[in-house]
Amino acid sequence: METSNSTTVSTRQERIAELAKKSPPMGFTSLNHHLDLSWLHKAYECTRKDGAVGVDGQTARDYAADLAANLPSLLDRAKSGTYRAPPVRRVHIPKGTGGDTRPIGIPTFEDKVLQRAVAMVLEPIYEQDFYDCSYGFRPGRSAHQALDALWRQTMSMGGGWILEVDIRQFFDTLDKAHLRELLQRRVRDGVVLRLIGKWLNAGVREAGSVSYPAAGTPQGGVISPILSNIYLHYVLDDWFERDVKPRMKGGAFLIRYADDAVMGFAHEADARRVLEVLPKRFGKYGLTLHPDKTRLVPFRRPPPNLRREDLPKSTRPGTFDLLGFTHYWDRSRQGNWVVKRKTARSRFTRALQALGQWCRRNRHRPVAEQHQTLSQKLRGHFAYYGITGNSPALARFREEVRKVWRKWLSRRKRGNPLSGTEYARLLQRYPLPAAIAVHSVCRPQRSP
């Protein structure tokens, strides 16, 4: 049954994609017939079962207990227009190394399933429209691919001028009216648009009360990533490709991952022209740029015969951050100037603080249990930050974690700190994972 559902759904998605590719200007007026029981079953299979619960407290297991009745009921309510989108449950997660937090909206499990079903309809359409410069929350694309593309572009351009684009509170300020207008360029099916409208107006529950923000889409919803990509596709990507690049005197590129973006320009004059018009472009769609974090960075390759420290400070290339990495010029092992990447200071500190808090909270658990979880967390860190040239930061992170673990193990018993010899013996029995650059170009590939 599951295999049949998967085949049927994927075949229909391929047909939608083919039609969208053949007719780029066409608006789809009939899409909701794809939302049948087999489509909802597939959406249910694709929905995470271990996520946080929404305002109703219902878990995936609770919903699955009567799945045979729940999915047909959901389908009937979605098609008839009687489905009521419940408010999302707002929680706050840490942002950066300070006291700032990021609001996350958690839908109910049933809402996640229906949002997934609608996203599965939208995705084959917009995947034909989205540009190669967009990498966030798209099938077959990743942050590491965005980083690789950025590296290739900056190297081929010799650095040039980098424009860091920081949209202030994008998910909270996205204009709903503009989003509806942009959606209707491609999607004109009444059922689909009505459901999206209900999610946009569903409200937010926090501290026992429900509010209805005039703008924004909750970050954390299943439908939010593709809606945000559609919005920025028109506001930024399409504008950059169609209007900006043809007017540039030199080369220019854009790399975007969700609402994080950088632009690169061969000529300073081009970069400054775009920086001047960019706030107006975003303002047209209800968005604002952060005045301090949106900045122009001189990033030209240094002369081959000079060391970095020999360059006057006024002419040294700057650095910029994207996707948790600081990008900078440095010498390769062969002595050539290359763009290198290292873990951004804020991300390094945030990750270390999170691990330190975990060690403090769990210091009384059995050492073997601590070691297992701590090793998983370290491997996860290395899996993301383990790229070519970042081995020193990985090794330093591992060493700092080693110190933090010893600190909290020593506090298991008052007045009896763990000596260096004792800790060394413990690490022999419970060694921490090696700091491996998982994505290094120098690492041998496994044989198939």
Tab-separated table of C-alpha atoms in Angstrom:
chain	number	residue	atom	x	y	z
A	1	MET	CA	0.000	0.000	0.000
A	2	GLU	CA	2.763	2.449	0.994
A	3	THR	CA	4.814	1.627	-2.118
A	4	SER	CA	1.741	2.063	-4.317
A	5	ASN	CA	0.949	5.398	-2.669
A	6	SER	CA	4.521	6.615	-3.091
A	7	THR	CA	4.591	5.641	-6.759
A	8	THR	CA	1.237	7.253	-7.485
A	9	VAL	CA	2.121	10.492	-5.720
A	10	SER	CA	5.595	10.778	-7.255
A	11	THR	CA	4.164	10.135	-10.725
A	12	ARG	CA	1.602	12.893	-10.291
A	13	GLN	CA	4.278	15.254	-8.966
A	14	GLU	CA	6.338	14.551	-12.072
A	15	ARG	CA	3.368	15.443	-14.267
A	16	ILE	CA	2.824	18.702	-12.365
A	17	ALA	CA	6.520	19.530	-12.722
A	18	GLU	CA	6.502	18.765	-16.440
A	19	LEU	CA	3.515	21.018	-17.034
A	20	ALA	CA	5.033	23.807	-14.941
A	21	LYS	CA	8.282	23.576	-16.879
A	22	LYS	CA	6.550	23.684	-20.263
A	23	SER	CA	4.407	26.688	-19.353
A	24	PRO	CA	6.318	29.099	-17.076
A	25	PRO	CA	3.696	31.895	-17.186
A	26	MET	CA	0.735	29.573	-16.546
A	27	GLY	CA	-1.324	29.777	-13.368
A	28	PHE	CA	-2.596	26.391	-12.120
A	29	THR	CA	-6.357	26.601	-11.605
A	30	SER	CA	-6.947	22.925	-10.770
A	31	LEU	CA	-4.646	21.360	-8.189
A	32	ASN	CA	-6.855	20.231	-5.327
A	33	HIS	CA	-7.897	17.023	-7.099
A	34	HIS	CA	-4.411	15.752	-6.290
A	35	LEU	CA	-5.250	16.055	-2.595
A	36	ASP	CA	-6.837	12.644	-2.206
A	37	LEU	CA	-6.454	9.933	0.424
A	38	SER	CA	-3.297	8.440	-1.085
A	39	TRP	CA	-1.720	11.936	-1.185
A	40	LEU	CA	-2.563	12.470	2.491
A	41	HIS	CA	-1.139	9.050	3.379
A	42	LYS	CA	2.107	10.026	1.705
A	43	ALA	CA	2.098	13.379	3.499
A	44	TYR	CA	1.557	11.559	6.793
A	45	GLU	CA	4.514	9.253	6.058
A	46	CYS	CA	6.734	12.283	5.323
A	47	THR	CA	5.749	14.119	8.510
A	48	ARG	CA	8.143	13.879	11.453
A	49	LYS	CA	6.731	11.749	14.240
A	50	ASP	CA	9.084	12.952	16.990
A	51	GLY	CA	8.392	16.686	16.767
A	52	ALA	CA	7.004	18.902	19.525
A	53	VAL	CA	3.235	18.897	19.999
A	54	GLY	CA	0.955	21.785	19.095
A	55	VAL	CA	-1.766	23.557	21.099
A	56	ASP	CA	-3.933	20.400	21.307
A	57	GLY	CA	-1.159	18.300	22.862
A	58	GLN	CA	-1.775	15.479	20.374
A	59	THR	CA	1.264	13.348	19.537
A	60	ALA	CA	1.936	11.457	16.322
A	61	ARG	CA	1.198	8.221	18.171
A	62	ASP	CA	-2.172	9.560	19.318
A	63	TYR	CA	-3.058	10.529	15.755
A	64	ALA	CA	-1.896	7.188	14.344
A	65	ALA	CA	-4.126	5.279	16.764
A	66	ASP	CA	-7.143	6.128	14.588
A	67	LEU	CA	-5.404	6.997	11.335
A	68	ALA	CA	-7.977	5.177	9.189
A	69	ALA	CA	-10.645	7.627	10.385
A	70	ASN	CA	-8.488	10.721	10.896
A	71	LEU	CA	-7.145	11.062	7.342
A	72	PRO	CA	-10.538	10.788	5.561
A	73	SER	CA	-11.961	13.311	8.034
A	74	LEU	CA	-9.064	15.678	7.401
A	75	LEU	CA	-9.489	15.308	3.634
A	76	ASP	CA	-13.224	16.034	3.800
A	77	ARG	CA	-12.730	19.150	5.943
A	78	ALA	CA	-9.900	20.425	3.724
A	79	LYS	CA	-11.919	20.033	0.525
A	80	SER	CA	-15.233	21.310	1.880
A	81	GLY	CA	-13.738	24.446	3.426
A	82	THR	CA	-14.715	23.500	6.990
A	83	TYR	CA	-11.154	22.849	8.127
A	84	ARG	CA	-10.126	25.306	10.839
A	85	ALA	CA	-6.417	25.913	11.152
A	86	PRO	CA	-5.567	25.920	14.878
A	87	PRO	CA	-3.188	28.552	16.240
A	88	VAL	CA	0.464	27.611	16.474
A	89	ARG	CA	2.107	27.189	19.860
A	90	ARG	CA	4.902	29.735	20.202
A	91	VAL	CA	8.160	28.803	21.880
A	92	HIS	CA	11.427	30.705	21.978
A	93	ILE	CA	14.828	29.217	21.191
A	94	PRO	CA	18.232	30.861	21.805
A	95	LYS	CA	19.576	33.085	19.021
A	96	GLY	CA	23.280	33.918	18.962
A	97	THR	CA	25.404	34.085	22.080
A	98	GLY	CA	23.498	36.825	23.881
A	99	GLY	CA	20.076	36.775	25.454
A	100	ASP	CA	18.178	37.089	22.168
A	101	THR	CA	15.695	34.399	21.209
A	102	ARG	CA	13.971	33.355	18.007
A	103	PRO	CA	10.195	32.676	18.092
A	104	ILE	CA	9.150	29.322	16.661
A	105	GLY	CA	5.553	28.394	15.853
A	106	ILE	CA	4.617	24.738	16.370
A	107	PRO	CA	1.487	23.530	14.526
A	108	THR	CA	-0.631	20.599	15.672
A	109	PHE	CA	0.298	17.215	14.221
A	110	GLU	CA	-2.783	17.113	11.980
A	111	ASP	CA	-1.981	20.599	10.725
A	112	LYS	CA	1.561	19.454	9.918
A	113	VAL	CA	0.176	16.602	7.804
A	114	LEU	CA	-2.105	18.904	5.810
A	115	GLN	CA	0.626	21.519	5.403
A	116	ARG	CA	2.929	18.781	4.118
A	117	ALA	CA	0.285	17.701	1.614
A	118	VAL	CA	-0.075	21.235	0.231
A	119	ALA	CA	3.713	21.722	0.166
A	120	MET	CA	3.922	18.523	-1.909
A	121	VAL	CA	1.616	20.180	-4.459
A	122	LEU	CA	3.515	23.465	-4.555
A	123	GLU	CA	7.021	22.023	-4.675
A	124	PRO	CA	6.969	20.486	-8.209
A	125	ILE	CA	5.628	23.782	-9.582
A	126	TYR	CA	8.112	26.131	-8.000
A	127	GLU	CA	11.115	23.857	-8.386
A	128	GLN	CA	10.828	24.665	-12.094
A	129	ASP	CA	10.885	28.398	-11.339
A	130	PHE	CA	13.483	28.702	-8.572
A	131	TYR	CA	16.989	29.745	-9.592
A	132	ASP	CA	20.208	27.845	-8.933
A	133	CYS	CA	21.278	30.584	-6.506
A	134	SER	CA	18.650	29.384	-3.983
A	135	TYR	CA	19.625	26.485	-1.703
A	136	GLY	CA	17.536	26.542	1.473
A	137	PHE	CA	14.771	23.996	2.108
A	138	ARG	CA	14.812	22.589	-1.403
A	139	PRO	CA	14.961	18.895	-2.374
A	140	GLY	CA	18.465	17.703	-3.199
A	141	ARG	CA	20.069	20.944	-1.995
A	142	SER	CA	22.011	21.714	1.155
A	143	ALA	CA	23.946	24.351	3.043
A	144	HIS	CA	27.213	22.689	2.031
A	145	GLN	CA	26.280	23.028	-1.639
A	146	ALA	CA	25.611	26.724	-1.046
A	147	LEU	CA	29.027	27.067	0.617
A	148	ASP	CA	30.726	25.261	-2.278
A	149	ALA	CA	28.987	27.490	-4.817
A	150	LEU	CA	30.026	30.588	-2.879
A	151	TRP	CA	33.628	29.388	-2.728
A	152	ARG	CA	33.752	28.733	-6.489
A	153	GLN	CA	32.190	32.112	-7.316
A	154	THR	CA	34.501	34.126	-5.066
A	155	MET	CA	37.574	32.260	-6.285
A	156	SER	CA	36.709	32.706	-9.959
A	157	MET	CA	35.968	36.397	-9.425
A	158	GLY	CA	39.092	37.004	-7.369
A	159	GLY	CA	36.949	37.992	-4.408
A	160	GLY	CA	35.638	41.351	-5.524
A	161	TRP	CA	33.092	43.050	-3.291
A	162	ILE	CA	30.701	41.103	-1.058
A	163	LEU	CA	27.342	42.509	-0.031
A	164	GLU	CA	25.974	40.811	3.088
A	165	VAL	CA	22.168	40.947	3.068
A	166	ASP	CA	20.428	40.726	6.443
A	167	ILE	CA	16.626	40.936	6.412
A	168	ARG	CA	15.313	42.163	9.733
A	169	GLN	CA	12.839	39.665	11.259
A	170	PHE	CA	11.904	38.242	7.875
A	171	PHE	CA	9.436	35.578	9.056
A	172	ASP	CA	7.716	38.072	11.372
A	173	THR	CA	7.376	40.878	8.807
A	174	LEU	CA	6.588	39.005	5.586
A	175	ASP	CA	3.605	40.806	4.074
A	176	LYS	CA	0.618	38.479	3.730
A	177	ALA	CA	-1.107	40.493	0.995
A	178	HIS	CA	2.026	40.536	-1.130
A	179	LEU	CA	2.498	36.796	-0.554
A	180	ARG	CA	-1.039	36.078	-1.781
A	181	GLU	CA	-0.447	38.207	-4.869
A	182	LEU	CA	2.837	36.464	-5.638
A	183	LEU	CA	1.304	33.020	-5.105
A	184	GLN	CA	-1.517	33.747	-7.522
A	185	ARG	CA	0.938	34.218	-10.357
A	186	ARG	CA	1.302	30.429	-10.423
A	187	VAL	CA	-1.405	28.995	-8.131
A	188	ARG	CA	-5.053	29.913	-8.675
A	189	ASP	CA	-6.733	26.856	-7.204
A	190	GLY	CA	-9.307	28.047	-4.686
A	191	VAL	CA	-8.936	25.135	-2.244
A	192	VAL	CA	-5.146	25.443	-2.059
A	193	LEU	CA	-5.198	29.232	-1.701
A	194	ARG	CA	-7.927	29.051	0.944
A	195	LEU	CA	-5.897	26.607	3.048
A	196	ILE	CA	-2.781	28.772	2.807
A	197	GLY	CA	-4.861	31.791	3.797
A	198	LYS	CA	-6.130	29.952	6.866
A	199	TRP	CA	-2.597	29.134	7.970
A	200	LEU	CA	-1.496	32.722	7.488
A	201	ASN	CA	-4.380	33.906	9.704
A	202	ALA	CA	-4.397	31.037	12.213
A	203	GLY	CA	-2.967	33.047	15.092
A	204	VAL	CA	-0.307	32.413	17.697
A	205	ARG	CA	-0.856	31.081	21.215
A	206	GLU	CA	1.621	32.174	23.852
A	207	ALA	CA	1.298	32.370	27.631
A	208	GLY	CA	-2.331	31.264	27.468
A	209	SER	CA	-3.578	33.916	25.032
A	210	VAL	CA	-4.007	33.933	21.256
A	211	SER	CA	-2.877	36.840	19.074
A	212	TYR	CA	-3.321	37.432	15.356
A	213	PRO	CA	-0.259	39.183	13.879
A	214	ALA	CA	-0.971	41.378	10.879
A	215	ALA	CA	2.202	40.224	9.117
A	216	GLY	CA	4.490	37.229	8.987
A	217	THR	CA	4.320	33.453	8.772
A	218	PRO	CA	5.338	31.378	11.804
A	219	GLN	CA	8.858	30.052	11.537
A	220	GLY	CA	8.590	26.348	12.297
A	221	GLY	CA	5.517	25.506	10.233
A	222	VAL	CA	5.829	22.823	7.562
A	223	ILE	CA	4.467	25.152	4.880
A	224	SER	CA	6.605	28.147	5.936
A	225	PRO	CA	9.865	27.194	4.159
A	226	ILE	CA	8.332	26.948	0.686
A	227	LEU	CA	6.203	30.067	1.235
A	228	SER	CA	9.294	32.029	2.272
A	229	ASN	CA	11.213	30.697	-0.729
A	230	ILE	CA	8.393	31.760	-3.068
A	231	TYR	CA	8.369	35.230	-1.515
A	232	LEU	CA	12.124	35.754	-1.796
A	233	HIS	CA	12.222	34.175	-5.245
A	234	TYR	CA	10.206	37.096	-6.576
A	235	VAL	CA	11.472	39.804	-4.228
A	236	LEU	CA	15.194	39.004	-4.544
A	237	ASP	CA	16.260	36.134	-6.820
A	238	ASP	CA	14.177	36.933	-9.887
A	239	TRP	CA	14.854	40.673	-9.540
A	240	PHE	CA	18.596	40.042	-9.251
A	241	GLU	CA	18.719	37.749	-12.290
A	242	ARG	CA	16.423	39.766	-14.557
A	243	ASP	CA	17.044	43.381	-13.540
A	244	VAL	CA	20.324	43.637	-11.651
A	245	LYS	CA	22.814	41.398	-13.459
A	246	PRO	CA	22.127	42.754	-16.965
A	247	ARG	CA	22.900	46.291	-15.712
A	248	MET	CA	26.223	45.437	-14.091
A	249	LYS	CA	29.504	46.455	-15.708
A	250	GLY	CA	31.257	43.393	-14.309
A	251	GLY	CA	30.389	39.961	-12.986
A	252	ALA	CA	27.852	39.509	-10.204
A	253	PHE	CA	26.385	36.569	-8.308
A	254	LEU	CA	23.854	35.809	-5.576
A	255	ILE	CA	23.861	32.944	-3.076
A	256	ARG	CA	20.762	32.578	-0.897
A	257	TYR	CA	19.872	30.022	1.763
A	258	ALA	CA	16.358	30.774	3.054
A	259	ASP	CA	16.582	34.378	4.321
A	260	ASP	CA	20.412	34.410	4.503
A	261	ALA	CA	22.028	35.858	1.392
A	262	VAL	CA	25.229	37.350	0.027
A	263	MET	CA	25.908	39.046	-3.292
A	264	GLY	CA	29.259	39.247	-5.003
A	265	PHE	CA	30.414	41.915	-7.477
A	266	ALA	CA	33.555	42.296	-9.544
A	267	HIS	CA	33.364	46.120	-9.418
A	268	GLU	CA	32.885	48.321	-6.377
A	269	ALA	CA	30.678	50.758	-8.313
A	270	ASP	CA	28.231	47.942	-9.143
A	271	ALA	CA	28.113	46.832	-5.523
A	272	ARG	CA	27.395	50.342	-4.273
A	273	ARG	CA	24.631	50.864	-6.832
A	274	VAL	CA	22.869	47.705	-5.655
A	275	LEU	CA	23.402	48.577	-1.989
A	276	GLU	CA	21.696	51.898	-2.646
A	277	VAL	CA	18.577	50.432	-4.272
A	278	LEU	CA	18.279	47.279	-2.158
A	279	PRO	CA	16.384	48.893	0.772
A	280	LYS	CA	13.858	50.342	-1.688
A	281	ARG	CA	13.366	46.962	-3.337
A	282	PHE	CA	12.726	45.208	-0.027
A	283	GLY	CA	10.628	48.085	1.282
A	284	LYS	CA	8.290	47.690	-1.679
A	285	TYR	CA	7.368	44.270	-0.274
A	286	GLY	CA	7.162	45.273	3.381
A	287	LEU	CA	10.646	44.114	4.351
A	288	THR	CA	13.501	46.056	5.924
A	289	LEU	CA	17.239	45.442	5.974
A	290	HIS	CA	19.211	45.460	9.190
A	291	PRO	CA	21.246	48.692	8.978
A	292	ASP	CA	24.292	47.297	10.810
A	293	LYS	CA	24.363	43.726	9.508
A	294	THR	CA	23.735	44.623	5.862
A	295	ARG	CA	27.172	45.806	4.779
A	296	LEU	CA	29.594	45.976	1.888
A	297	VAL	CA	32.847	44.067	2.382
A	298	PRO	CA	35.970	44.615	0.256
A	299	PHE	CA	37.049	41.060	-0.514
A	300	ARG	CA	39.626	41.335	-3.274
A	301	ARG	CA	42.373	38.750	-3.554
A	302	PRO	CA	45.648	40.130	-2.055
A	303	PRO	CA	48.679	40.595	-4.315
A	304	PRO	CA	50.579	37.320	-4.805
A	305	ASN	CA	53.926	38.683	-3.579
A	306	LEU	CA	52.697	40.043	-0.219
A	307	ARG	CA	51.792	38.442	3.061
A	308	ARG	CA	48.512	39.385	4.697
A	309	GLU	CA	50.264	41.138	7.588
A	310	ASP	CA	52.348	43.178	5.121
A	311	LEU	CA	49.255	44.763	3.602
A	312	PRO	CA	48.151	48.153	4.954
A	313	LYS	CA	45.027	47.747	7.076
A	314	SER	CA	43.114	49.979	4.698
A	315	THR	CA	43.709	47.596	1.788
A	316	ARG	CA	43.424	44.256	3.549
A	317	PRO	CA	40.466	42.136	2.388
A	318	GLY	CA	37.661	41.931	4.900
A	319	THR	CA	35.786	38.883	6.116
A	320	PHE	CA	32.117	37.960	6.060
A	321	ASP	CA	29.897	35.280	7.571
A	322	LEU	CA	27.401	32.954	5.915
A	323	LEU	CA	25.783	29.765	7.190
A	324	GLY	CA	27.868	29.627	10.331
A	325	PHE	CA	31.258	30.126	8.657
A	326	THR	CA	33.602	33.090	8.428
A	327	HIS	CA	35.033	33.478	4.923
A	328	TYR	CA	38.505	34.992	4.541
A	329	TRP	CA	41.581	35.045	2.315
A	330	ASP	CA	44.667	33.061	3.367
A	331	ARG	CA	47.569	31.163	1.864
A	332	SER	CA	47.146	27.548	0.781
A	333	ARG	CA	49.806	24.917	1.472
A	334	GLN	CA	51.191	25.699	-1.968
A	335	GLY	CA	51.481	29.373	-1.059
A	336	ASN	CA	48.599	30.610	-3.209
A	337	TRP	CA	45.877	32.967	-2.013
A	338	VAL	CA	42.624	31.039	-1.515
A	339	VAL	CA	39.299	31.697	0.171
A	340	LYS	CA	39.161	29.744	3.413
A	341	ARG	CA	36.308	29.085	5.833
A	342	LYS	CA	36.322	28.629	9.591
A	343	THR	CA	33.604	28.241	12.189
A	344	ALA	CA	32.155	31.677	12.913
A	345	ARG	CA	32.994	32.890	16.407
A	346	SER	CA	29.356	33.294	17.408
A	347	ARG	CA	28.484	29.759	16.292
A	348	PHE	CA	31.553	28.306	18.015
A	349	THR	CA	30.628	30.012	21.289
A	350	ARG	CA	26.943	29.105	21.026
A	351	ALA	CA	27.684	25.432	20.370
A	352	LEU	CA	30.193	25.259	23.223
A	353	GLN	CA	27.773	26.940	25.638
A	354	ALA	CA	25.020	24.498	24.672
A	355	LEU	CA	27.301	21.514	25.292
A	356	GLY	CA	28.451	23.003	28.592
A	357	GLN	CA	24.846	23.404	29.736
A	358	TRP	CA	24.112	19.822	28.730
A	359	CYS	CA	27.128	18.552	30.700
A	360	ARG	CA	26.009	20.531	33.756
A	361	ARG	CA	22.434	19.236	33.635
A	362	ASN	CA	23.477	15.622	33.052
A	363	ARG	CA	26.606	15.375	35.189
A	364	HIS	CA	25.033	12.853	37.576
A	365	ARG	CA	24.077	10.411	34.842
A	366	PRO	CA	26.265	7.320	34.302
A	367	VAL	CA	29.518	8.191	32.533
A	368	ALA	CA	28.854	5.686	29.744
A	369	GLU	CA	25.495	7.304	29.046
A	370	GLN	CA	27.035	10.795	29.058
A	371	HIS	CA	29.782	9.642	26.721
A	372	GLN	CA	27.335	8.185	24.223
A	373	THR	CA	25.245	11.367	23.973
A	374	LEU	CA	28.256	13.679	24.050
A	375	SER	CA	29.870	11.697	21.216
A	376	GLN	CA	26.690	12.023	19.152
A	377	LYS	CA	26.659	15.779	19.680
A	378	LEU	CA	30.322	16.094	18.695
A	379	ARG	CA	29.832	14.000	15.560
A	380	GLY	CA	26.887	16.215	14.629
A	381	HIS	CA	29.075	19.313	15.031
A	382	PHE	CA	31.850	17.779	12.922
A	383	ALA	CA	29.335	16.639	10.289
A	384	TYR	CA	28.327	20.245	9.634
A	385	TYR	CA	31.472	22.250	10.366
A	386	GLY	CA	33.908	19.625	9.073
A	387	ILE	CA	34.830	21.245	5.753
A	388	THR	CA	38.154	21.740	3.992
A	389	GLY	CA	40.433	24.099	5.907
A	390	ASN	CA	38.414	24.120	9.134
A	391	SER	CA	40.318	21.362	10.958
A	392	PRO	CA	41.975	23.776	13.460
A	393	ALA	CA	38.558	25.027	14.615
A	394	LEU	CA	37.286	21.448	14.907
A	395	ALA	CA	40.282	20.406	16.987
A	396	ARG	CA	39.910	23.455	19.232
A	397	PHE	CA	36.220	22.722	19.717
A	398	ARG	CA	36.951	19.122	20.688
A	399	GLU	CA	39.591	20.277	23.166
A	400	GLU	CA	37.208	22.799	24.741
A	401	VAL	CA	34.530	20.112	25.066
A	402	ARG	CA	37.079	17.829	26.721
A	403	LYS	CA	37.773	20.545	29.308
A	404	VAL	CA	34.090	21.256	29.887
A	405	TRP	CA	33.279	17.586	30.423
A	406	ARG	CA	36.051	17.249	32.986
A	407	LYS	CA	34.811	20.375	34.770
A	408	TRP	CA	31.320	18.997	35.302
A	409	LEU	CA	32.424	15.448	36.037
A	410	SER	CA	34.621	16.912	38.776
A	411	ARG	CA	31.567	18.495	40.362
A	412	ARG	CA	29.713	15.241	40.781
A	413	LYS	CA	31.220	15.000	44.263
A	414	ARG	CA	32.044	18.026	46.331
A	415	GLY	CA	35.644	18.307	47.451
A	416	ASN	CA	36.743	15.451	45.198
A	417	PRO	CA	37.745	16.951	41.827
A	418	LEU	CA	38.768	14.667	38.985
A	419	SER	CA	42.559	14.673	38.669
A	420	GLY	CA	44.330	14.869	35.328
A	421	THR	CA	45.503	11.262	35.657
A	422	GLU	CA	42.013	10.012	36.482
A	423	TYR	CA	40.493	11.933	33.597
A	424	ALA	CA	43.124	10.589	31.198
A	425	ARG	CA	42.218	7.023	32.216
A	426	LEU	CA	38.519	7.828	31.780
A	427	LEU	CA	39.160	9.160	28.261
A	428	GLN	CA	41.040	5.991	27.374
A	429	ARG	CA	37.925	4.032	28.222
A	430	TYR	CA	35.513	6.627	26.817
A	431	PRO	CA	37.376	8.438	24.029
A	432	LEU	CA	35.744	11.440	22.405
A	433	PRO	CA	35.295	11.271	18.602
A	434	ALA	CA	38.188	12.526	16.498
A	435	ALA	CA	37.855	15.980	14.954
A	436	ILE	CA	37.423	14.911	11.333
A	437	ALA	CA	36.716	17.252	8.424
A	438	VAL	CA	33.895	15.140	7.019
A	439	HIS	CA	33.523	17.242	3.864
A	440	SER	CA	37.227	17.768	3.189
A	441	VAL	CA	38.339	17.421	-0.428
A	442	CYS	CA	41.487	15.777	0.909
A	443	ARG	CA	39.609	12.981	2.628
A	444	PRO	CA	39.672	9.668	0.712
A	445	GLN	CA	36.286	8.672	-0.651
A	446	ARG	CA	34.849	5.294	0.255
A	447	SER	CA	34.722	2.717	-2.479
A	448	PRO	CA	31.201	1.931	-3.678
